Coordinates of C-alpha atoms in Angstrom, one line a residue:
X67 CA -15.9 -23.0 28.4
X68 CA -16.8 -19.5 30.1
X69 CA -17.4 -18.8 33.8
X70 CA -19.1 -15.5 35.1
X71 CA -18.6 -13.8 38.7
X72 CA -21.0 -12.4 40.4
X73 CA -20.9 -9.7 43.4
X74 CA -23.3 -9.7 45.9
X75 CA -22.9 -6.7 47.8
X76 CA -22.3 -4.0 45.2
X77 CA -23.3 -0.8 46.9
X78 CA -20.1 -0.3 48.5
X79 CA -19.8 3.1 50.4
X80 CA -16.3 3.8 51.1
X81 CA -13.5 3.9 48.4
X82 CA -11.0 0.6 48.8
X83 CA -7.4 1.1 49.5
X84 CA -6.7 -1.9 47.3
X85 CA -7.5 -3.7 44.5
X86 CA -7.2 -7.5 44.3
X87 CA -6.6 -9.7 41.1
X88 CA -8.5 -12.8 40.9
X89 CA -7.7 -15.6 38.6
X90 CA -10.0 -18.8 37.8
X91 CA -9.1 -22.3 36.6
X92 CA -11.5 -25.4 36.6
X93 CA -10.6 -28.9 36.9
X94 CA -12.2 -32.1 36.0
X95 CA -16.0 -30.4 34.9
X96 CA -18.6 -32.4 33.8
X97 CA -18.5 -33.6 29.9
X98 CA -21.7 -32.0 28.2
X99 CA -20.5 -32.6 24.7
X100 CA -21.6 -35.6 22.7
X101 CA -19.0 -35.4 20.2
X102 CA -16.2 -32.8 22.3
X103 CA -15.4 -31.5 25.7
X104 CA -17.0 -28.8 27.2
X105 CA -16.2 -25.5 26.1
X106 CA -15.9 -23.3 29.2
X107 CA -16.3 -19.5 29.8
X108 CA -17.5 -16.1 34.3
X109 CA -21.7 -11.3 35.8
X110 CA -19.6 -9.1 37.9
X111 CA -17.5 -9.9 34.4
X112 CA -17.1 -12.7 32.3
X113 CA -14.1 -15.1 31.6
X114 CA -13.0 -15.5 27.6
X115 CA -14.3 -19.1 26.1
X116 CA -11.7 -22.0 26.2
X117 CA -12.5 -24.5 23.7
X118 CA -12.7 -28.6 24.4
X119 CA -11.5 -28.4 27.5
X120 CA -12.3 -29.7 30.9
X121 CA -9.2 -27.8 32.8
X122 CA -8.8 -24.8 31.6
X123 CA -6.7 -21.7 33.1
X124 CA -8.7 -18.6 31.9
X125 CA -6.5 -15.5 31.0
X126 CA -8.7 -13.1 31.7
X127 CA -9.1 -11.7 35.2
X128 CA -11.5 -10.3 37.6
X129 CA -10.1 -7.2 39.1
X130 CA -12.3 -6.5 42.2
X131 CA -12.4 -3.7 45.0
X132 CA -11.4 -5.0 48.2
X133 CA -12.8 -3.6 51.7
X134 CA -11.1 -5.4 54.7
X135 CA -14.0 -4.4 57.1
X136 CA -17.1 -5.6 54.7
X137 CA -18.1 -9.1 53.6
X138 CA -17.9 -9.3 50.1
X139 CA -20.0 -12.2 48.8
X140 CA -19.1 -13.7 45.1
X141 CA -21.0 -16.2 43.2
X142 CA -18.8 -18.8 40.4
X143 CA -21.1 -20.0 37.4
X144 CA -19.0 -22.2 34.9
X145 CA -21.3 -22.5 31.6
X146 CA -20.5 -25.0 28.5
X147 CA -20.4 -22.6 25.5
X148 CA -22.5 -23.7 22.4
X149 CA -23.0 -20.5 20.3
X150 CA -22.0 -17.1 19.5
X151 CA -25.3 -15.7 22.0
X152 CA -24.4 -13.1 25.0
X153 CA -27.7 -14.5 26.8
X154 CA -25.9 -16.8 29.6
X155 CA -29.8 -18.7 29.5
X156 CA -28.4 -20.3 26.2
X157 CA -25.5 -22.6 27.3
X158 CA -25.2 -25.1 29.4
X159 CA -24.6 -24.4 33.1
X160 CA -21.6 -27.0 34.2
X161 CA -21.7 -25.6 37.8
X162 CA -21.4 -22.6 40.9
X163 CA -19.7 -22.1 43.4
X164 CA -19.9 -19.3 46.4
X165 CA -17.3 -17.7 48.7
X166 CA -16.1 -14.5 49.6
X167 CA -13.5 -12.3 48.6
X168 CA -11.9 -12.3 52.3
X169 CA -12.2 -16.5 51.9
X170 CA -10.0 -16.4 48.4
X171 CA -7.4 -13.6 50.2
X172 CA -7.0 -15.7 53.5
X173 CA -6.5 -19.0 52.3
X174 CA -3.0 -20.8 52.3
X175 CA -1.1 -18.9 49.0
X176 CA -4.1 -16.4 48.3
X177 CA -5.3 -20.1 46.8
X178 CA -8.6 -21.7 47.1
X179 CA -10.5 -24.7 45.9
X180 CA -13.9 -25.4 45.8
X181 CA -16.1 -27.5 44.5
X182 CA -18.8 -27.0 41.5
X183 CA -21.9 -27.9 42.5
X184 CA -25.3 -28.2 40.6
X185 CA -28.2 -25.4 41.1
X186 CA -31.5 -26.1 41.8
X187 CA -32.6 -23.5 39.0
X188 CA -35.0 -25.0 36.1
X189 CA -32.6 -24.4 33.6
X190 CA -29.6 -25.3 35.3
X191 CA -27.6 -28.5 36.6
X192 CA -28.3 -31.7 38.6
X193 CA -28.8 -30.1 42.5
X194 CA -26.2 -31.3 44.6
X195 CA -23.9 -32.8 42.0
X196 CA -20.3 -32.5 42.2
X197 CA -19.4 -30.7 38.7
X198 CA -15.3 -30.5 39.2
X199 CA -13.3 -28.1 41.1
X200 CA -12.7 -24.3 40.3
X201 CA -9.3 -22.9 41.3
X202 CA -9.3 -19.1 42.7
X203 CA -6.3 -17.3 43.1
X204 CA -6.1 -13.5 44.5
X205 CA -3.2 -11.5 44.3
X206 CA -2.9 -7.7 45.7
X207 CA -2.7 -5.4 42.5
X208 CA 0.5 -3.1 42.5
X209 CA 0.9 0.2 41.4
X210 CA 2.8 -0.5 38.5
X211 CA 1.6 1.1 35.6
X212 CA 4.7 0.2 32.9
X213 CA 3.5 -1.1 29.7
X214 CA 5.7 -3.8 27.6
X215 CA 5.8 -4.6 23.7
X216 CA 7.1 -7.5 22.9
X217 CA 7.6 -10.3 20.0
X218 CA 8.9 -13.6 20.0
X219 CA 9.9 -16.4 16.9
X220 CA 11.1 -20.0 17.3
X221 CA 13.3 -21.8 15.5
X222 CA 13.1 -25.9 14.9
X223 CA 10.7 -27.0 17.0
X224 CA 9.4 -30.8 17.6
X225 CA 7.1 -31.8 14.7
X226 CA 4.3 -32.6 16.5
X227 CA 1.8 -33.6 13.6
X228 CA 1.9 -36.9 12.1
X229 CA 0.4 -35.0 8.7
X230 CA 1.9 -31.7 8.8
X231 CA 4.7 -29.6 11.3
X232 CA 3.6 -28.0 14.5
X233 CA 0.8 -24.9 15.3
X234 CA 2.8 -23.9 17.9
X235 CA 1.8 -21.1 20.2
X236 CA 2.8 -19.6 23.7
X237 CA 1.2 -19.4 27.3
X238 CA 3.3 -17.2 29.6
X239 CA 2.8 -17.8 33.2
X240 CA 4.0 -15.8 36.7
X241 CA 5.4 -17.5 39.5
X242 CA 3.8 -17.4 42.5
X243 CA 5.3 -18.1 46.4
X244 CA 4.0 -21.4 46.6
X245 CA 5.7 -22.7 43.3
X246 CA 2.5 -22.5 41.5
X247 CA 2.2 -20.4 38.3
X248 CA -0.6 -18.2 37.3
X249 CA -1.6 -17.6 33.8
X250 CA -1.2 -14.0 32.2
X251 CA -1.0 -14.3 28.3
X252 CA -1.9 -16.8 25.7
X253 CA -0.1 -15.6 21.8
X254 CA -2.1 -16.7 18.8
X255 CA -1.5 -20.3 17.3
X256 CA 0.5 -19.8 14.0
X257 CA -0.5 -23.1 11.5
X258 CA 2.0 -25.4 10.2
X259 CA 5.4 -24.2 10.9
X260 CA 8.2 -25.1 13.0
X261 CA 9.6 -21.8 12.9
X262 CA 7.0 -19.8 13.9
X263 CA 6.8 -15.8 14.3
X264 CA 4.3 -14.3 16.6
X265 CA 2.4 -11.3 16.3
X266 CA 3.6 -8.7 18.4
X267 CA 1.5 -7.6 21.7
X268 CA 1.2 -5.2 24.5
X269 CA 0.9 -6.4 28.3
X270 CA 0.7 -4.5 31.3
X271 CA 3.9 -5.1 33.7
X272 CA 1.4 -6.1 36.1
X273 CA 0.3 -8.8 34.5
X274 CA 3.3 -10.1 33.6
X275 CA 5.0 -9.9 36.9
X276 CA 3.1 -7.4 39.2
X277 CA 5.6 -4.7 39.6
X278 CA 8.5 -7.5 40.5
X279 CA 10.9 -7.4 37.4
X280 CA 13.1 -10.0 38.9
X281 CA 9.4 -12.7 39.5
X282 CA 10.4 -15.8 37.4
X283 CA 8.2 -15.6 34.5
X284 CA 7.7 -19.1 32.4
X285 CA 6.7 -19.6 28.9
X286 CA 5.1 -22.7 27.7
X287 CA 5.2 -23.5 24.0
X288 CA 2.2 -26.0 22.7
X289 CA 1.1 -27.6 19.6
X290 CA -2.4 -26.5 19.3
X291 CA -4.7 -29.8 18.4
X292 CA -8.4 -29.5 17.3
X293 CA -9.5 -31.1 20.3
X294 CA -7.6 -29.5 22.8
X295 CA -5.5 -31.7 23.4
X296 CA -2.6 -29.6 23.0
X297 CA 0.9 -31.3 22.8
X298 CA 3.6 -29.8 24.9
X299 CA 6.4 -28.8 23.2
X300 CA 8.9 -27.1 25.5
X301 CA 8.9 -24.5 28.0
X302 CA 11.8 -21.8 29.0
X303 CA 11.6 -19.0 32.1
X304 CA 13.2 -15.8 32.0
X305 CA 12.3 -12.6 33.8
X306 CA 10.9 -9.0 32.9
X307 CA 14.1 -7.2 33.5
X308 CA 15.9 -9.9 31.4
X309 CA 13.3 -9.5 28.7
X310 CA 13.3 -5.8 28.7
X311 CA 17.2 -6.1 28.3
X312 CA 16.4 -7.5 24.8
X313 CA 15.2 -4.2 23.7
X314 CA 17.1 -3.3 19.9
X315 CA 19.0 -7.3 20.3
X316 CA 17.3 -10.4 20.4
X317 CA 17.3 -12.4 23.7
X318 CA 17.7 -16.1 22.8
X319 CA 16.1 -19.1 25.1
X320 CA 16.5 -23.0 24.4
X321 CA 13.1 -24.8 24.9
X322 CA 13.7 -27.3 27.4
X323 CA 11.7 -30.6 26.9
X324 CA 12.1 -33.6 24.6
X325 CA 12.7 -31.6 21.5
X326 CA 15.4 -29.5 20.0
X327 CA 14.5 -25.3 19.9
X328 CA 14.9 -22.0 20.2
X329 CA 12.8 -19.4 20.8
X330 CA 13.9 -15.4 20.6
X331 CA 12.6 -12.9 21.6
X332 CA 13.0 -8.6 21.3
X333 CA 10.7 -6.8 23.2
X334 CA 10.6 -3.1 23.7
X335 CA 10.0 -1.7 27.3
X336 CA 6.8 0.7 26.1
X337 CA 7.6 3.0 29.8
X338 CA 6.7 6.4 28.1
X339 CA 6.2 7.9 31.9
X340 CA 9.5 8.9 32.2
X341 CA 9.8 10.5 28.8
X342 CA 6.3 12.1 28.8
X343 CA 5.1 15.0 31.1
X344 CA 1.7 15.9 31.6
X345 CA 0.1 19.3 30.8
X346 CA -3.3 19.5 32.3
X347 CA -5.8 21.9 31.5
X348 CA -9.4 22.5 32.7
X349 CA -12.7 24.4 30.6
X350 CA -15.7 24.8 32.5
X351 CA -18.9 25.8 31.1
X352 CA -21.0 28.9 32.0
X353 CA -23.6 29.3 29.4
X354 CA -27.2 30.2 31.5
X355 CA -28.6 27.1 31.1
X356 CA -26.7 25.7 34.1
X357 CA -29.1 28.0 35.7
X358 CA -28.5 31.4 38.5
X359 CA -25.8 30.1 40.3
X360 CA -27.4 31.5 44.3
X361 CA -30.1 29.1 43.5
X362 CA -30.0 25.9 44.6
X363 CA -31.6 24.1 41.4
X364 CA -28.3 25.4 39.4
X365 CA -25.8 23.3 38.4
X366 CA -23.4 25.8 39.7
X367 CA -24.6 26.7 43.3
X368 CA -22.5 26.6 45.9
X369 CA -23.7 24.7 48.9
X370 CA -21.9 25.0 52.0
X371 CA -22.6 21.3 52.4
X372 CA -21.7 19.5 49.1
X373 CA -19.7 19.7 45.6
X374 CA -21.4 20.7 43.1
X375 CA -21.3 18.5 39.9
X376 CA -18.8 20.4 37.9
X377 CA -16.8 21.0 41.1
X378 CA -16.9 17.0 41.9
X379 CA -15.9 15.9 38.1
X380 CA -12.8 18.0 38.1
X381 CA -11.4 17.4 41.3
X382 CA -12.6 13.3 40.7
X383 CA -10.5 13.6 37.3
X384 CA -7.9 16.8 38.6
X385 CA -6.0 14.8 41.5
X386 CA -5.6 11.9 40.0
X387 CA -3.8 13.5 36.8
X388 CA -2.1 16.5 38.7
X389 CA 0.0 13.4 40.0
X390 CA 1.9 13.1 36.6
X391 CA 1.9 17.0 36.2
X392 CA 5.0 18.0 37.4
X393 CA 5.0 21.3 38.2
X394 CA 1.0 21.3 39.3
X395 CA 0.6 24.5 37.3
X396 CA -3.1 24.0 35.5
X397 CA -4.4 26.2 32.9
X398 CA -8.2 26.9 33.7
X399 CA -10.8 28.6 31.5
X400 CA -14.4 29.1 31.0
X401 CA -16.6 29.8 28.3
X402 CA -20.0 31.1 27.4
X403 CA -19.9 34.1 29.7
X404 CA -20.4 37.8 30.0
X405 CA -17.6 39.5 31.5
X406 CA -16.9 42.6 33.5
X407 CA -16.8 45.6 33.2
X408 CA -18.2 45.8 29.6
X409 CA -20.5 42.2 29.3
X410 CA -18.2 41.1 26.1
X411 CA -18.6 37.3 25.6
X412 CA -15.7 35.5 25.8
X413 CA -15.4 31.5 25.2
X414 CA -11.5 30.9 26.8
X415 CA -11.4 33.6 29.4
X416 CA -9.2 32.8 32.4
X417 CA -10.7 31.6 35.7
X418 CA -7.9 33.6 37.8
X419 CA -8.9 36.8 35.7
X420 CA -5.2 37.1 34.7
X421 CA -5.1 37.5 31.3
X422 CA -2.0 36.8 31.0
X423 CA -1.0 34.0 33.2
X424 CA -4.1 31.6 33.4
X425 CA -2.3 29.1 35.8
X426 CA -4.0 28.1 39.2
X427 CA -1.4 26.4 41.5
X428 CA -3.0 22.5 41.9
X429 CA -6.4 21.4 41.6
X430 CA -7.4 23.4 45.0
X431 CA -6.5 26.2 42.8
X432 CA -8.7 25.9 40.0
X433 CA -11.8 25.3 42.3
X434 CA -10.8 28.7 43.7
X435 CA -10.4 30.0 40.5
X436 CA -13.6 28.3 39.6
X437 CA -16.2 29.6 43.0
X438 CA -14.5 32.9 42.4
X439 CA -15.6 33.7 38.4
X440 CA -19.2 32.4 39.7
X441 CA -19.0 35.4 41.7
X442 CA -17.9 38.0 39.0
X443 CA -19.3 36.7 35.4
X444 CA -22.5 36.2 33.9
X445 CA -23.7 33.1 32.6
X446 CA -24.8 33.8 29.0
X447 CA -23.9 31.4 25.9
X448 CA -23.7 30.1 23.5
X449 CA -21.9 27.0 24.1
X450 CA -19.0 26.9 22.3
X451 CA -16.0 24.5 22.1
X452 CA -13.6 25.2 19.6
X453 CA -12.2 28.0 20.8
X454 CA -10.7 26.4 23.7
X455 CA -9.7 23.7 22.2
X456 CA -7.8 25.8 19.4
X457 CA -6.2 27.0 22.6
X458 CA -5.0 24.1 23.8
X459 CA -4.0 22.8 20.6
X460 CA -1.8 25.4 19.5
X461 CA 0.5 25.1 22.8
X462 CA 0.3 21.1 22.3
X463 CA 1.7 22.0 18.9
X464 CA 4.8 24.0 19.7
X465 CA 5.7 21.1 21.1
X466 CA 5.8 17.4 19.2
X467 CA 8.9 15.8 20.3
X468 CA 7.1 13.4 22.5
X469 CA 8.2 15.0 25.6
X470 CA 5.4 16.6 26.5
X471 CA 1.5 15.7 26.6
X472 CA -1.6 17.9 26.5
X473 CA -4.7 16.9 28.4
X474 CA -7.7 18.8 28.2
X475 CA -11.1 18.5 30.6
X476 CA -14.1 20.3 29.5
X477 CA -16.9 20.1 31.9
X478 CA -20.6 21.2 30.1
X479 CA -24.2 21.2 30.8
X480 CA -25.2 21.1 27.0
X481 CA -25.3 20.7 23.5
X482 CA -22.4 22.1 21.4
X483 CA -23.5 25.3 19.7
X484 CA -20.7 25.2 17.1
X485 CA -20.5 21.7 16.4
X486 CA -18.7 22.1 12.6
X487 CA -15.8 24.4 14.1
X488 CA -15.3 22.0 17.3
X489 CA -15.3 19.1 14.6
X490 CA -12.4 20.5 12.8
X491 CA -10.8 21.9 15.7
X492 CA -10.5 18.2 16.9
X493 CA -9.6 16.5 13.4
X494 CA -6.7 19.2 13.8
X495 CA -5.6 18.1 17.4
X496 CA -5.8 14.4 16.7
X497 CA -2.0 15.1 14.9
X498 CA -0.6 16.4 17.9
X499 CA 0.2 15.3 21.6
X500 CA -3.3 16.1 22.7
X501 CA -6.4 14.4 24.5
X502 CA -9.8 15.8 25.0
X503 CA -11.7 14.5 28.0
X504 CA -15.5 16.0 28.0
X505 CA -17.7 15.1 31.0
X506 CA -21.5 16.1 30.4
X507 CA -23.6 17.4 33.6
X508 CA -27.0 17.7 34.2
X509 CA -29.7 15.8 32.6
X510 CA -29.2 17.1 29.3
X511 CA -29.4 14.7 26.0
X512 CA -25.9 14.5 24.8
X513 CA -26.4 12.5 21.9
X514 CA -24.8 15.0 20.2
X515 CA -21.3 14.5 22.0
X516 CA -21.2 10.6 20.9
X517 CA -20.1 12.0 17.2
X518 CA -16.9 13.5 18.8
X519 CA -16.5 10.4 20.3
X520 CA -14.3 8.2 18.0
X521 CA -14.6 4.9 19.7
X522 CA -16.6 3.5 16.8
X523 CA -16.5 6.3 14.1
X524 CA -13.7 8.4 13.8
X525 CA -14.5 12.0 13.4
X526 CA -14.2 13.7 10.4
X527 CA -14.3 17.6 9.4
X528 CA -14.4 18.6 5.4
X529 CA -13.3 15.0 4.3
X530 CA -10.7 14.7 6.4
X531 CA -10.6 12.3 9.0
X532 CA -9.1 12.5 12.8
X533 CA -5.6 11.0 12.6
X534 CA -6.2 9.1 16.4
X535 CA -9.1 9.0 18.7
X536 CA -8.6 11.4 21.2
X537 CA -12.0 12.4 22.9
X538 CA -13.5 10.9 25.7
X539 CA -16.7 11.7 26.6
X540 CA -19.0 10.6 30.1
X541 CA -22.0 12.0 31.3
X542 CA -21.6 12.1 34.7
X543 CA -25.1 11.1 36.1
X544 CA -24.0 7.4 34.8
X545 CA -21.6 7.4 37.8
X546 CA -23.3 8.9 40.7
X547 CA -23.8 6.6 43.4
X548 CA -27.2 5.5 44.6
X549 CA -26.7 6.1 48.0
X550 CA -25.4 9.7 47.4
X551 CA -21.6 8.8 48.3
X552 CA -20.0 11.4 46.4
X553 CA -16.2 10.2 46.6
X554 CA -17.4 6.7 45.3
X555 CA -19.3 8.9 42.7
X556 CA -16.2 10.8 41.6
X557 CA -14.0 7.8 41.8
X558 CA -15.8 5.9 39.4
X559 CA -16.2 8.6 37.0
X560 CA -12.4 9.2 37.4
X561 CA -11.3 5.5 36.4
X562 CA -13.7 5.5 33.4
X563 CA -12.9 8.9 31.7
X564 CA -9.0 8.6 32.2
X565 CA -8.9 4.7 31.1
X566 CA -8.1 5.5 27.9
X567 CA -5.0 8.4 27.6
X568 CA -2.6 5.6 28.2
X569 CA -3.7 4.3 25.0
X570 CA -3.8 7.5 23.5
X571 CA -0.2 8.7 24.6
X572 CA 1.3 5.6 22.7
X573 CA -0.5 6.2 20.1
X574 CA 0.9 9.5 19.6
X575 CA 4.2 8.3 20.6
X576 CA 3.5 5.6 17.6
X577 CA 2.6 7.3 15.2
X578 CA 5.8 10.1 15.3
X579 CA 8.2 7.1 15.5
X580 CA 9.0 8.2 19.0
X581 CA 10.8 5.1 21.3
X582 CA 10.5 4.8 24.7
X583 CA 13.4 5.1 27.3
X584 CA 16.0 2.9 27.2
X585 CA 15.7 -0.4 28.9
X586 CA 16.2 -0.8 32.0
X587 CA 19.1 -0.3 34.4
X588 CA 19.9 -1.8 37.3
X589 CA 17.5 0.6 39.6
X590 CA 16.7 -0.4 43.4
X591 CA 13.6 -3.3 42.9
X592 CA 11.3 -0.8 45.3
X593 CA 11.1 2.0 42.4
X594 CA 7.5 2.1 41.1
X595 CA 7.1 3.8 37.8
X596 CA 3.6 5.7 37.4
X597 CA 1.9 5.5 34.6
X598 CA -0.8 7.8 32.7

């Protein structure tokens, strides 16, 4: 079973002061399966596939931009699921359903029933049928951005199997004001075993209890059955702050039910905000083929009327990180410029001209920094990387103790002159408390930049290959708005290129064996802890 969301108004203009968690269950939808139930799955985004069911609670959620003063249409469809193909066309449509956003928010609990109806479409369901009902819940996001590691084992569960033991797993849930609970995490099923242990996993806080470490959280443990009907085994409810008390001792629950059980869990509070600060630095390129910077076709002229692109990609990606930066001092070079007096070429030259103090107070005082060497260098080439990165790197490498973090934004029109040194120069970085974000601008090919990043290969220099992915790269024209809304512009290119230095901070912290703080103490409930 899948369902897919659609948005009908997705040219949005102004940037939303809030984001808004939908979740989706179904009930009761219509049996397409000769020999098994439906198997449901929802294209704003697309729910995961729940086997043989016809109620199931989807984990996944739709995380949607909410704008009080615009009507945000949203279209359900619910599709049976009978092969591996991504063309929705392919499987069975069980049913749709419309609303708006302001429609899930306002109803009694942020809850809201409708009913799945059949579309008139050729390939779709019986018009005007009643399919079942799809549940929506919406819940305001909140700015939590703590990230928890946990595992769990039982002990002597019910035997559930007439042939065999149990395949027990676990669905955790999150109270909501009504009484209700909302799914948030489903563990793997582990085969045949009454004493199972679960792999271990990472959850946002958010998900688990929205910021709220005191929300009841309940944890339902099930036999899994072919079929789906799973048996219910037990079920126990604790909170995050009494899970994150576990950390380094097990916390021990009894599964309350018909049967006998215990399940334990240690989990490890994975905050590394508090232990980590942020160093971020800026490279900006001015080779010539950005183009005379008095000319309006550059990529580098300053109108008295709008941002120019690398001016809107560092201040898009610049105040939201200066926020973990604490003393909003940023490093700020460029590269692939003649400089004054004598026209020597210099790839890490300091925006401020200070050769020896290449901080700009805030992000304000880079773009200073930045309008003022357009005034005073010449663009030239080639473009080079490595050398600023080698900068970078060797600061990030004085210091490996986990407390500190090195974040570094290049901003470049072109292809990489010295591709073999920047490759090294990254392979080298990947062992220390270092992330590259590059943002391409122009319309430039930048095929090129792919190889550095390691989403799907990891990059390798002389054999050797980088020890963690830690480049990012975006070209920005992917992000610019349609209707030439420049902050929706840089916002979206903001939450795509910093998405992933969370990721690669832990992994860091990880790999050096480094533990986050201690769990937590008894701080006021109204703290919010801010994550990368």
């Amino acid at each position: 079973m899948m369902a897919s969301i659609g948005e009908f108004d997705p040219l949005n203009t102004r940037v939303p002061a809030t984001k808004i968690e939908v979740t989706v269950s179904c009930r009761s939808l219509l049996d397409v399966d000769t020999f098994s139930k439906s198997d449901p799955g929802m294209f704003f985004g697309r729910t995961e596939v729940i086997d043989n069911t016809r109620n199931p609670d989807f984990v996944r959620k739709f995380v949607l931009d909410f704008f009080f003063e615009e009507k945000q249409n949203l279209r359900f469809d619910v599709y049976n699921v009978d092969s591996r193909s991504c063309n929705i066309s392919k499987h069975d449509f069980l049913g749709q359903t419309f609303c708006t956003l302001g429609e899930i928010i306002g109803s009694r609990g942020g809850r809201l029933e409708k009913t799945l109806s059949g579309d008139p479409g050729p390939h779709l369901g019986i018009p005007g049928k009643k399919c079942g009902i799809i549940i929506l819940t919406a819940e305001e996001l909140s700015n939590c951005r703590d990230i928890a590691t946990m595992q769990l084992c039982a002990n002597k569960l019910d035997k559930k199997d007439f042939f065999g033991k149990s395949d027990p797993f676990l669905v955790f849930y999150r109270s909501n004001e009504d009484g209700t609970f909302t799914i948030c995490h489903k563990t793997e099923v582990i085969k045949n075993t009454l004493n199972p242990v679960w792999q271990p996993f990472t959850i946002p806080v958010r998900a688990l209890c929205n910021g709220d470490y005191d929300r009841t959280v309940k944890v339902d443990v099930y036999d899994w059955d072919r079929d789906g009907s799973h048996d219910f085994i037990g079920e126990f409810t604790t909170s995050y702050r009494e899970l994150s008390r576990g950390q380094n001792q097990f916390n021990v629950y009894e599964v309350r039910h018909e049967s006998k059980g215990v399940v334990c869990c240690f989990s490890v509070h994975s905050s590394y905000e508090d232990l980590v600060t942020l160093n971020f630095t800026v490279a900006i390129d001015f080779t010539a083929s950005n183009g005379n910077p008095s000319q309006p076709t550059s990529l580098h002229y300053m109108s008295p009327y709008q941002m120019n692109a690398y001016a809107m990609a560092l201040k898009a990606v610049g105040e939201i990180i200066q926020d973990y930066d604490s003393d909003k001092l940023f490093p700020a070079y460029g590269f692939g410029a003649k400089l004054p007096p004598d026209g020597k070429i210099s790839h890490a030259f300091p925006l401020n001209g200070d050769s020896d103090n290449s901080n700009c107070v805030g992000i304000e005082g880079v773009l200073e920094a930045y309008f003022q060497s357009l005034r005073t260098v010449q663009l030239y080439g080639p473009t080079n990387f490595a050398p600023v990165i080698n900068k970078v790197a060797n600061c990030a490498a004085e210091i490996t103790d986990g407390s500190q973090y090195f974040v570094l934004l290049m901003i470049t029109d072109g292809v990489i002159s010295d591709m073999v040194q920047t490759k090294e120069a990254v392979v080298n970085a990947a062992s220390l408390p270092m992330s590259i974000i590059i943002v391409g601008v122009g319309p430039a090919e930048f095929d090129a930049m792919e190889e550095l990043d390691g989403d799907e290969v990891r990059v390798s220099s002389r054999g050797r290959l980088a020890e963690r992915d830690i480049v990012q790269f975006v070209p920005f024209r992917d992000y610019i708005d349609r209707s030439g809304n420049q902050v929706l512009s840089m916002a979206r290119l903001a939450k795509d290129v910093l998405a992933e230095i969370p990721d690669q901070v832990v992994s860091f912290m990880k790999s050096r064996g480094i533990e986050p703080r201690p769990a937590l103490s008894s701080s006021p409930l109204a703290e919010v802890h801010q994550h990368m």
